[in-house]
Structures are given as structure tokens and as C-alpha cells.
Amino acid sequence: MGIFLALFVHLAAAGAPDFYVEAGAFATREEAAGAVVLAKKAGLSPRIVKRFVVNHGFEFVLVIDGLGDEKTADTTAAALEKATSLHTFVLSPGGAPEPVAPADEARTPAQWVASVAEALGGPSGGSDALARGAVVHFVFERTLRVGDKEVTFTQDYWRDGTNRRLDVKTYGAGTDSVAVTTAATAWIKTGATVTPRDIGVLVGTIDAFSPESILTVALGAVDMLHAPEVQRFTLLEGAENGLRLGTGGDESSEGLAWIDIDPKTSLLDGVRFVTGAGPIEWDLRTWKEVAPGVVVPMEIHVRRADGRHETVKVKTLEILSKSPDGEFAP
């Protein structure tokens, strides 16, 4: 794991400091938040970063950046390791990118990547900004082919602390359901039947429909752009509109293959990611800032190597201070 983390290169901010510290690899944001509490008691202020690891999935790490020299980074790493008992790494992004040129055509790939990261909320935006919200409400339509029919489902997701709720409407293509978890109970209602479930298992099932899971390419884009292959990006042919940056290889290696950028907004038009099961492509349309630092596309088209295609349309994504009364009641 240490080798993997050490490969990450920060391209997201012009004038970035020379060193930063990373620690831990957690399966959930809640576990990482527990380590943050320990770090804050020691006077440290790490942030939680969500990352995608090929053949492993998503994980959460602690990051302390803004460290101007190696001595400060070493001291910070030692303090973080003592406070959390986590193995800690001191990393260097290899220097800051050159200042962005006034003309778009003069920008380097690294400068375009930095511009995209800034447009998507920067290091503290995206999934990090969403995690800071007290209550998250997310409603989306998902259209995909099931057998020889194209069907649409609506998922209505709520998150309030440890509480979760998912209301699924199938419009006759399946069975409608409501799933709820709290700190003390978990259950699923289908029709008039209420069935108790394991809390931990059901939380994972419901969170598979969270905005972080469905809108990963948007909410996790800043961390995705820190992947080691991004430092090899060059300008490529093939973008329908705007410009395409990518490795230009034969895609024999798993990872981010290319991104399409709208040069007017620095937002993503498309993404291609190569997995062990083949490439996945996302078309991202109608971007909107739904909360400070949370910028997402209202429509996504996903194409997979096996021919599967699905469309996601965001109806609601909001951060609230309080959930409706009785939302998680049995």
C-alpha cells in the first residue's frame, strides 16, 4: 500500500507546497473520521480523501498538506503516526506546475488538469464537501436494459449521521421497497411486509446508491486526477468537442485512459477508465453546482465493455441542516 500511495502526484493547485503527509487506508469514511478525531486531539487537522484503487475499490486516507519543507513534513508525520497508530508517509509532488498561460492553447496538460480540479471544487470540494453536510438528500433516475426491455427506476436516498433511508420505485418492472437503518435497527419494507436486516450489511447496500457511489466520476474527480498515469497525459485526438488528454497508449494497463474537457468551463465532458473487466466510458452533461464545492452533472451516460449502457438523471442533490421528522421511523 505504501508503494501505491507514494506514486500519487499532486497536480491540482498551482504554487502547491513541496511536501504532504498521508496515513491509513480505511474501508469507510466513518472509520477515517474516527482517526481524524484522534489527530485533532494532537493538534493536527488532516482531511479525508477518497480514492479509487484498481482491483481493490474505494478507500479513504488521511492527508495533511500545506507543508513547506521536508523537516516540517517529517515532524507532522511523526505526530500523526503517534496520535493515530497509523503507518504514515511523507510525499513530495515534485514541485508546482508552471503558472497557467493566458491563452488556452498554451496550457500544458498539467495546467489543464489543475484547472479541472479547481472547477470541480478543489481538494476540499466534491465528496469531501458532501461529507461535511449534516444531511444529504439524493434523488435520481436510472435507466438500463433488463432482458429485452429498457426500464427506469427511481432511487430516493437520505443520509443523516448514521441513519440511512432508500426508497426505490420500479414502475412495475420489479418490487418497490423502502430500506431504513438507524444506530439501533435496520429493516426493509416490500408491500406490507417489514423484514429486519443486519445493520452493517444494509448500510452498505443503501450506500451503494449514495451520490458518492453513483456520481463517483464527478465527486471523486479531484482524487482521480492524482493517479500516477495522469502525469503522463498529453494532448490527444478524438474529442467530439473541446480537448482530450490521455496517455495515448494501447490501454493494456488499468487506470485512467483519457478525459475530455470543455475548455470554456474546465469541466469534464467525458472520462474513460480501464478496469480488469475492460474500459468504462462516462459522458457527463449539464453540470450544476448544487452546494458550495459540490459540482455534478445532471445527466450521465455510462458505456461498458460488455455492451451494457445506462443513463443516470439527477433529480435532486441537496445538503440540509435537518431531515424531515419521522424519515427514519419504523
Tab-separated table of C-alpha atoms in Angstrom:
chain	number	residue	atom	x	y	z
A	1	MET	CA	0.000	0.000	0.000
A	2	GLY	CA	2.842	2.379	0.812
A	3	ILE	CA	4.277	1.968	-2.689
A	4	PHE	CA	0.878	2.795	-4.183
A	5	LEU	CA	0.437	5.933	-2.107
A	6	ALA	CA	3.949	7.127	-2.820
A	7	LEU	CA	3.195	7.166	-6.539
A	8	PHE	CA	0.467	9.792	-6.280
A	9	VAL	CA	1.401	13.177	-7.701
A	10	HIS	CA	-0.359	16.396	-6.771
A	11	LEU	CA	-1.207	18.417	-9.867
A	12	ALA	CA	-4.281	20.155	-8.562
A	13	ALA	CA	-3.011	23.526	-7.352
A	14	ALA	CA	-0.541	25.968	-8.831
A	15	GLY	CA	2.006	27.049	-6.263
A	16	ALA	CA	1.473	23.865	-4.207
A	17	PRO	CA	3.928	23.277	-1.347
A	18	ASP	CA	6.681	20.701	-1.692
A	19	PHE	CA	5.571	18.097	0.852
A	20	TYR	CA	2.454	16.482	2.253
A	21	VAL	CA	1.652	13.578	4.586
A	22	GLU	CA	-0.680	10.622	4.076
A	23	ALA	CA	-1.781	7.928	6.519
A	24	GLY	CA	-4.096	4.955	6.682
A	25	ALA	CA	-6.320	3.115	4.239
A	26	PHE	CA	-9.895	2.810	5.522
A	27	ALA	CA	-12.826	0.961	4.014
A	28	THR	CA	-15.343	3.643	5.057
A	29	ARG	CA	-15.352	7.388	5.607
A	30	GLU	CA	-16.694	6.825	9.118
A	31	GLU	CA	-13.583	4.794	10.073
A	32	ALA	CA	-11.351	7.529	8.668
A	33	ALA	CA	-13.331	10.148	10.607
A	34	GLY	CA	-12.513	8.292	13.825
A	35	ALA	CA	-8.798	8.675	13.072
A	36	VAL	CA	-9.324	12.374	12.331
A	37	VAL	CA	-10.754	12.813	15.839
A	38	LEU	CA	-7.588	11.310	17.335
A	39	ALA	CA	-5.411	13.528	15.144
A	40	LYS	CA	-7.282	16.685	16.129
A	41	LYS	CA	-6.700	15.893	19.802
A	42	ALA	CA	-2.989	16.085	18.979
A	43	GLY	CA	-3.431	19.490	17.317
A	44	LEU	CA	-3.405	18.175	13.734
A	45	SER	CA	-6.002	18.835	11.030
A	46	PRO	CA	-5.982	16.094	8.385
A	47	ARG	CA	-8.627	15.900	5.694
A	48	ILE	CA	-10.184	12.704	4.372
A	49	VAL	CA	-9.506	11.812	0.749
A	50	LYS	CA	-11.476	9.146	-1.118
A	51	ARG	CA	-9.516	7.244	-3.762
A	52	PHE	CA	-10.156	4.512	-6.258
A	53	VAL	CA	-7.607	1.701	-6.244
A	54	VAL	CA	-7.745	-0.580	-9.275
A	55	ASN	CA	-8.677	-4.176	-8.375
A	56	HIS	CA	-9.444	-3.038	-4.851
A	57	GLY	CA	-12.181	-0.399	-4.981
A	58	PHE	CA	-12.559	2.796	-2.985
A	59	GLU	CA	-10.675	3.581	0.192
A	60	PHE	CA	-10.207	6.607	2.429
A	61	VAL	CA	-6.883	8.073	3.562
A	62	LEU	CA	-5.864	10.968	5.799
A	63	VAL	CA	-3.946	13.817	4.157
A	64	ILE	CA	-2.166	16.805	5.673
A	65	ASP	CA	-0.859	19.173	3.021
A	66	GLY	CA	0.423	22.732	3.037
A	67	LEU	CA	3.781	21.605	4.433
A	68	GLY	CA	6.538	23.810	3.057
A	69	ASP	CA	9.647	21.731	3.746
A	70	GLU	CA	10.766	18.187	4.456
A	71	LYS	CA	11.588	18.814	8.122
A	72	THR	CA	8.073	20.102	8.812
A	73	ALA	CA	6.605	17.146	6.936
A	74	ASP	CA	8.707	14.651	8.927
A	75	THR	CA	7.635	16.232	12.223
A	76	THR	CA	3.988	16.228	11.155
A	77	ALA	CA	4.169	12.594	10.028
A	78	ALA	CA	5.661	11.517	13.338
A	79	ALA	CA	2.954	13.358	15.275
A	80	LEU	CA	0.183	11.875	13.126
A	81	GLU	CA	1.550	8.357	13.496
A	82	LYS	CA	1.819	8.748	17.272
A	83	ALA	CA	-1.720	10.118	17.570
A	84	THR	CA	-3.427	7.539	15.337
A	85	SER	CA	-1.072	4.499	15.352
A	86	LEU	CA	-1.300	4.554	11.546
A	87	HIS	CA	1.610	3.971	9.197
A	88	THR	CA	2.406	7.425	7.777
A	89	PHE	CA	4.108	8.563	4.566
A	90	VAL	CA	5.910	11.780	3.667
A	91	LEU	CA	5.402	12.508	-0.017
A	92	SER	CA	6.532	15.174	-2.456
A	93	PRO	CA	4.547	16.160	-5.545
A	94	GLY	CA	7.761	17.048	-7.319
A	95	GLY	CA	7.239	20.775	-7.416
A	96	ALA	CA	4.401	23.024	-8.513
A	97	PRO	CA	3.255	23.276	-12.129
A	98	GLU	CA	4.151	26.341	-14.112
A	99	PRO	CA	1.725	29.273	-13.973
A	100	VAL	CA	-1.211	28.922	-16.357
A	101	ALA	CA	-0.655	30.772	-19.600
A	102	PRO	CA	-3.273	33.393	-20.564
A	103	ALA	CA	-4.084	31.627	-23.841
A	104	ASP	CA	-5.883	28.272	-23.548
A	105	GLU	CA	-3.860	26.733	-26.352
A	106	ALA	CA	-0.653	27.474	-24.425
A	107	ARG	CA	-1.675	25.448	-21.380
A	108	THR	CA	0.197	22.276	-20.594
A	109	PRO	CA	-1.696	19.049	-19.732
A	110	ALA	CA	-0.774	19.537	-16.066
A	111	GLN	CA	-2.252	23.032	-16.132
A	112	TRP	CA	-5.470	21.750	-17.696
A	113	VAL	CA	-5.697	19.075	-15.015
A	114	ALA	CA	-5.234	21.764	-12.357
A	115	SER	CA	-7.964	23.828	-13.993
A	116	VAL	CA	-10.390	20.884	-13.985
A	117	ALA	CA	-9.645	20.168	-10.311
A	118	GLU	CA	-10.340	23.791	-9.406
A	119	ALA	CA	-13.601	23.849	-11.401
A	120	LEU	CA	-14.784	20.748	-9.513
A	121	GLY	CA	-14.269	22.271	-6.089
A	122	GLY	CA	-10.575	21.611	-5.457
A	123	PRO	CA	-9.173	19.357	-2.707
A	124	SER	CA	-11.889	20.338	-0.210
A	125	GLY	CA	-14.776	20.008	-2.655
A	126	GLY	CA	-16.605	17.071	-4.203
A	127	SER	CA	-17.139	14.108	-1.884
A	128	ASP	CA	-15.256	15.881	0.935
A	129	ALA	CA	-17.658	18.846	0.792
A	130	LEU	CA	-20.629	16.489	0.669
A	131	ALA	CA	-19.343	14.561	3.701
A	132	ARG	CA	-19.319	17.775	5.725
A	133	GLY	CA	-23.060	18.214	5.226
A	134	ALA	CA	-25.314	17.338	8.139
A	135	VAL	CA	-27.983	15.730	5.937
A	136	VAL	CA	-27.667	14.594	2.311
A	137	HIS	CA	-30.714	14.019	0.098
A	138	PHE	CA	-30.218	12.477	-3.354
A	139	VAL	CA	-32.901	11.511	-5.887
A	140	PHE	CA	-32.036	10.077	-9.301
A	141	GLU	CA	-33.493	8.094	-12.175
A	142	ARG	CA	-31.529	5.180	-13.564
A	143	THR	CA	-32.424	3.730	-16.966
A	144	LEU	CA	-30.898	0.454	-18.154
A	145	ARG	CA	-31.763	-2.650	-20.157
A	146	VAL	CA	-33.075	-5.662	-18.271
A	147	GLY	CA	-33.510	-8.621	-20.603
A	148	ASP	CA	-35.102	-7.294	-23.769
A	149	LYS	CA	-36.669	-4.261	-22.070
A	150	GLU	CA	-35.371	-0.847	-21.115
A	151	VAL	CA	-36.528	0.012	-17.603
A	152	THR	CA	-36.291	3.059	-15.376
A	153	PHE	CA	-36.002	3.047	-11.583
A	154	THR	CA	-36.141	5.989	-9.183
A	155	GLN	CA	-33.988	5.931	-6.046
A	156	ASP	CA	-34.588	8.388	-3.197
A	157	TYR	CA	-31.610	8.348	-0.798
A	158	TRP	CA	-31.274	10.036	2.612
A	159	ARG	CA	-28.244	10.184	4.921
A	160	ASP	CA	-28.364	11.807	8.345
A	161	GLY	CA	-25.380	10.855	10.506
A	162	THR	CA	-25.555	7.073	10.915
A	163	ASN	CA	-29.156	6.965	9.658
A	164	ARG	CA	-29.915	5.851	6.108
A	165	ARG	CA	-33.069	5.574	4.015
A	166	LEU	CA	-33.560	4.346	0.435
A	167	ASP	CA	-36.916	4.408	-1.306
A	168	VAL	CA	-36.921	2.503	-4.617
A	169	LYS	CA	-39.716	2.798	-7.187
A	170	THR	CA	-39.662	0.337	-10.105
A	171	TYR	CA	-42.830	1.385	-12.002
A	172	GLY	CA	-43.912	-2.213	-12.441
A	173	ALA	CA	-40.512	-3.564	-13.526
A	174	GLY	CA	-39.863	-5.015	-10.063
A	175	THR	CA	-40.888	-4.696	-6.430
A	176	ASP	CA	-40.937	-1.265	-4.794
A	177	SER	CA	-39.158	-1.121	-1.443
A	178	VAL	CA	-38.103	1.101	1.425
A	179	ALA	CA	-34.934	0.322	3.394
A	180	VAL	CA	-34.015	2.125	6.619
A	181	THR	CA	-31.134	1.860	9.075
A	182	THR	CA	-30.515	3.682	12.336
A	183	ALA	CA	-27.971	3.197	15.095
A	184	ALA	CA	-30.319	0.647	16.700
A	185	THR	CA	-32.254	-1.087	13.928
A	186	ALA	CA	-32.455	-1.912	10.228
A	187	TRP	CA	-35.340	-3.138	8.104
A	188	ILE	CA	-36.745	-3.401	4.590
A	189	LYS	CA	-40.390	-2.933	3.671
A	190	THR	CA	-41.766	-4.520	0.493
A	191	GLY	CA	-45.506	-4.220	0.060
A	192	ALA	CA	-46.989	-4.651	3.538
A	193	THR	CA	-44.133	-6.821	4.793
A	194	VAL	CA	-41.386	-5.440	7.022
A	195	THR	CA	-38.281	-7.595	7.365
A	196	PRO	CA	-35.488	-6.946	9.917
A	197	ARG	CA	-31.968	-6.879	8.483
A	198	ASP	CA	-28.381	-6.709	9.720
A	199	ILE	CA	-27.477	-3.037	10.253
A	200	GLY	CA	-23.966	-3.186	8.812
A	201	VAL	CA	-24.999	-5.132	5.722
A	202	LEU	CA	-27.967	-2.890	4.967
A	203	VAL	CA	-25.943	0.308	5.391
A	204	GLY	CA	-23.550	-0.960	2.716
A	205	THR	CA	-26.458	-1.875	0.440
A	206	ILE	CA	-28.089	1.547	0.796
A	207	ASP	CA	-24.820	3.440	0.388
A	208	ALA	CA	-24.333	1.751	-2.995
A	209	PHE	CA	-26.939	4.314	-4.114
A	210	SER	CA	-25.314	7.319	-2.416
A	211	PRO	CA	-24.202	10.285	-4.542
A	212	GLU	CA	-20.578	9.334	-3.854
A	213	SER	CA	-21.216	5.900	-5.416
A	214	ILE	CA	-23.424	6.958	-8.344
A	215	LEU	CA	-21.591	10.211	-9.198
A	216	THR	CA	-18.082	8.948	-8.454
A	217	VAL	CA	-16.540	10.356	-11.640
A	218	ALA	CA	-17.703	13.843	-10.644
A	219	LEU	CA	-17.457	13.845	-6.848
A	220	GLY	CA	-14.192	11.888	-6.822
A	221	ALA	CA	-12.650	13.578	-9.867
A	222	VAL	CA	-10.046	15.601	-7.958
A	223	ASP	CA	-8.650	12.463	-6.323
A	224	MET	CA	-8.927	10.549	-9.614
A	225	LEU	CA	-6.764	13.212	-11.265
A	226	HIS	CA	-3.999	12.494	-8.727
A	227	ALA	CA	-3.491	8.994	-10.193
A	228	PRO	CA	0.077	8.308	-11.377
A	229	GLU	CA	-0.905	7.895	-15.022
A	230	VAL	CA	-2.183	11.487	-15.127
A	231	GLN	CA	1.347	12.866	-15.007
A	232	ARG	CA	1.926	11.174	-18.395
A	233	PHE	CA	-1.099	12.807	-20.050
A	234	THR	CA	-0.627	14.510	-23.402
A	235	LEU	CA	-2.996	16.218	-25.826
A	236	LEU	CA	-4.815	13.577	-27.932
A	237	GLU	CA	-7.095	13.497	-30.940
A	238	GLY	CA	-10.642	12.188	-30.653
A	239	ALA	CA	-12.657	14.634	-28.559
A	240	GLU	CA	-16.020	15.464	-30.154
A	241	ASN	CA	-15.890	18.905	-28.564
A	242	GLY	CA	-13.165	20.646	-26.592
A	243	LEU	CA	-9.943	18.745	-25.982
A	244	ARG	CA	-8.836	15.284	-24.894
A	245	LEU	CA	-5.967	14.499	-22.521
A	246	GLY	CA	-4.713	10.964	-22.022
A	247	THR	CA	-1.863	8.520	-22.033
A	248	GLY	CA	-2.355	7.614	-25.689
A	249	GLY	CA	-1.259	4.024	-25.009
A	250	ASP	CA	-2.750	0.706	-26.011
A	251	GLU	CA	-4.802	0.557	-22.781
A	252	SER	CA	-3.133	-2.661	-21.715
A	253	SER	CA	-2.693	-1.111	-18.264
A	254	GLU	CA	-5.591	-0.464	-15.941
A	255	GLY	CA	-6.274	3.120	-14.921
A	256	LEU	CA	-7.454	6.443	-16.309
A	257	ALA	CA	-7.079	6.372	-20.123
A	258	TRP	CA	-8.340	9.825	-21.078
A	259	ILE	CA	-10.522	12.769	-20.106
A	260	ASP	CA	-12.435	15.161	-22.367
A	261	ILE	CA	-12.527	18.770	-21.172
A	262	ASP	CA	-14.780	21.685	-22.077
A	263	PRO	CA	-12.181	24.472	-22.445
A	264	LYS	CA	-14.762	27.176	-21.684
A	265	THR	CA	-15.681	25.802	-18.256
A	266	SER	CA	-12.809	23.376	-17.479
A	267	LEU	CA	-15.489	20.784	-16.655
A	268	LEU	CA	-15.377	17.180	-17.850
A	269	ASP	CA	-17.326	16.120	-20.948
A	270	GLY	CA	-16.151	12.508	-20.835
A	271	VAL	CA	-13.961	10.001	-18.998
A	272	ARG	CA	-12.564	6.599	-19.979
A	273	PHE	CA	-11.255	4.284	-17.261
A	274	VAL	CA	-9.767	0.862	-17.990
A	275	THR	CA	-10.579	-1.893	-15.468
A	276	GLY	CA	-9.778	-5.586	-15.321
A	277	ALA	CA	-13.155	-6.228	-16.983
A	278	GLY	CA	-12.478	-3.737	-19.779
A	279	PRO	CA	-12.956	0.000	-20.286
A	280	ILE	CA	-15.835	2.069	-18.933
A	281	GLU	CA	-16.797	5.404	-20.510
A	282	TRP	CA	-18.844	8.205	-18.990
A	283	ASP	CA	-20.487	11.077	-20.892
A	284	LEU	CA	-21.148	13.925	-18.449
A	285	ARG	CA	-23.743	16.580	-19.265
A	286	THR	CA	-25.379	19.692	-17.787
A	287	TRP	CA	-23.100	20.429	-14.841
A	288	LYS	CA	-24.518	22.286	-11.857
A	289	GLU	CA	-23.157	23.487	-8.518
A	290	VAL	CA	-25.702	22.100	-6.048
A	291	ALA	CA	-23.829	23.259	-2.925
A	292	PRO	CA	-20.557	25.125	-2.248
A	293	GLY	CA	-17.783	22.939	-3.686
A	294	VAL	CA	-20.229	20.263	-4.930
A	295	VAL	CA	-20.401	20.400	-8.737
A	296	VAL	CA	-22.114	17.479	-10.508
A	297	PRO	CA	-23.552	16.605	-13.935
A	298	MET	CA	-27.335	16.337	-14.066
A	299	GLU	CA	-27.133	13.582	-16.686
A	300	ILE	CA	-24.602	10.763	-17.127
A	301	HIS	CA	-24.380	8.114	-19.835
A	302	VAL	CA	-22.303	5.052	-18.937
A	303	ARG	CA	-20.992	2.552	-21.507
A	304	ARG	CA	-19.267	-0.694	-20.504
A	305	ALA	CA	-17.027	-3.074	-22.416
A	306	ASP	CA	-19.691	-5.808	-22.489
A	307	GLY	CA	-22.128	-3.522	-24.305
A	308	ARG	CA	-24.211	-2.502	-21.297
A	309	HIS	CA	-25.399	1.083	-21.330
A	310	GLU	CA	-27.205	3.051	-18.659
A	311	THR	CA	-28.345	6.619	-18.082
A	312	VAL	CA	-28.476	8.443	-14.754
A	313	LYS	CA	-30.512	11.634	-14.386
A	314	VAL	CA	-30.120	13.591	-11.153
A	315	LYS	CA	-33.412	14.996	-9.914
A	316	THR	CA	-32.271	16.281	-6.513
A	317	LEU	CA	-28.967	16.574	-4.707
A	318	GLU	CA	-29.026	18.802	-1.665
A	319	ILE	CA	-27.339	19.329	1.681
A	320	LEU	CA	-29.755	20.130	4.504
A	321	SER	CA	-29.381	21.011	8.162
A	322	LYS	CA	-32.140	18.636	9.281
A	323	SER	CA	-34.030	15.666	7.826
A	324	PRO	CA	-37.844	15.563	7.867
A	325	ASP	CA	-39.423	14.334	11.084
A	326	GLY	CA	-40.140	10.606	11.002
A	327	GLU	CA	-37.984	9.950	7.933
A	328	PHE	CA	-36.214	7.036	9.647
A	329	ALA	CA	-39.089	5.823	11.812
A	330	PRO	CA	-40.287	2.188	11.529
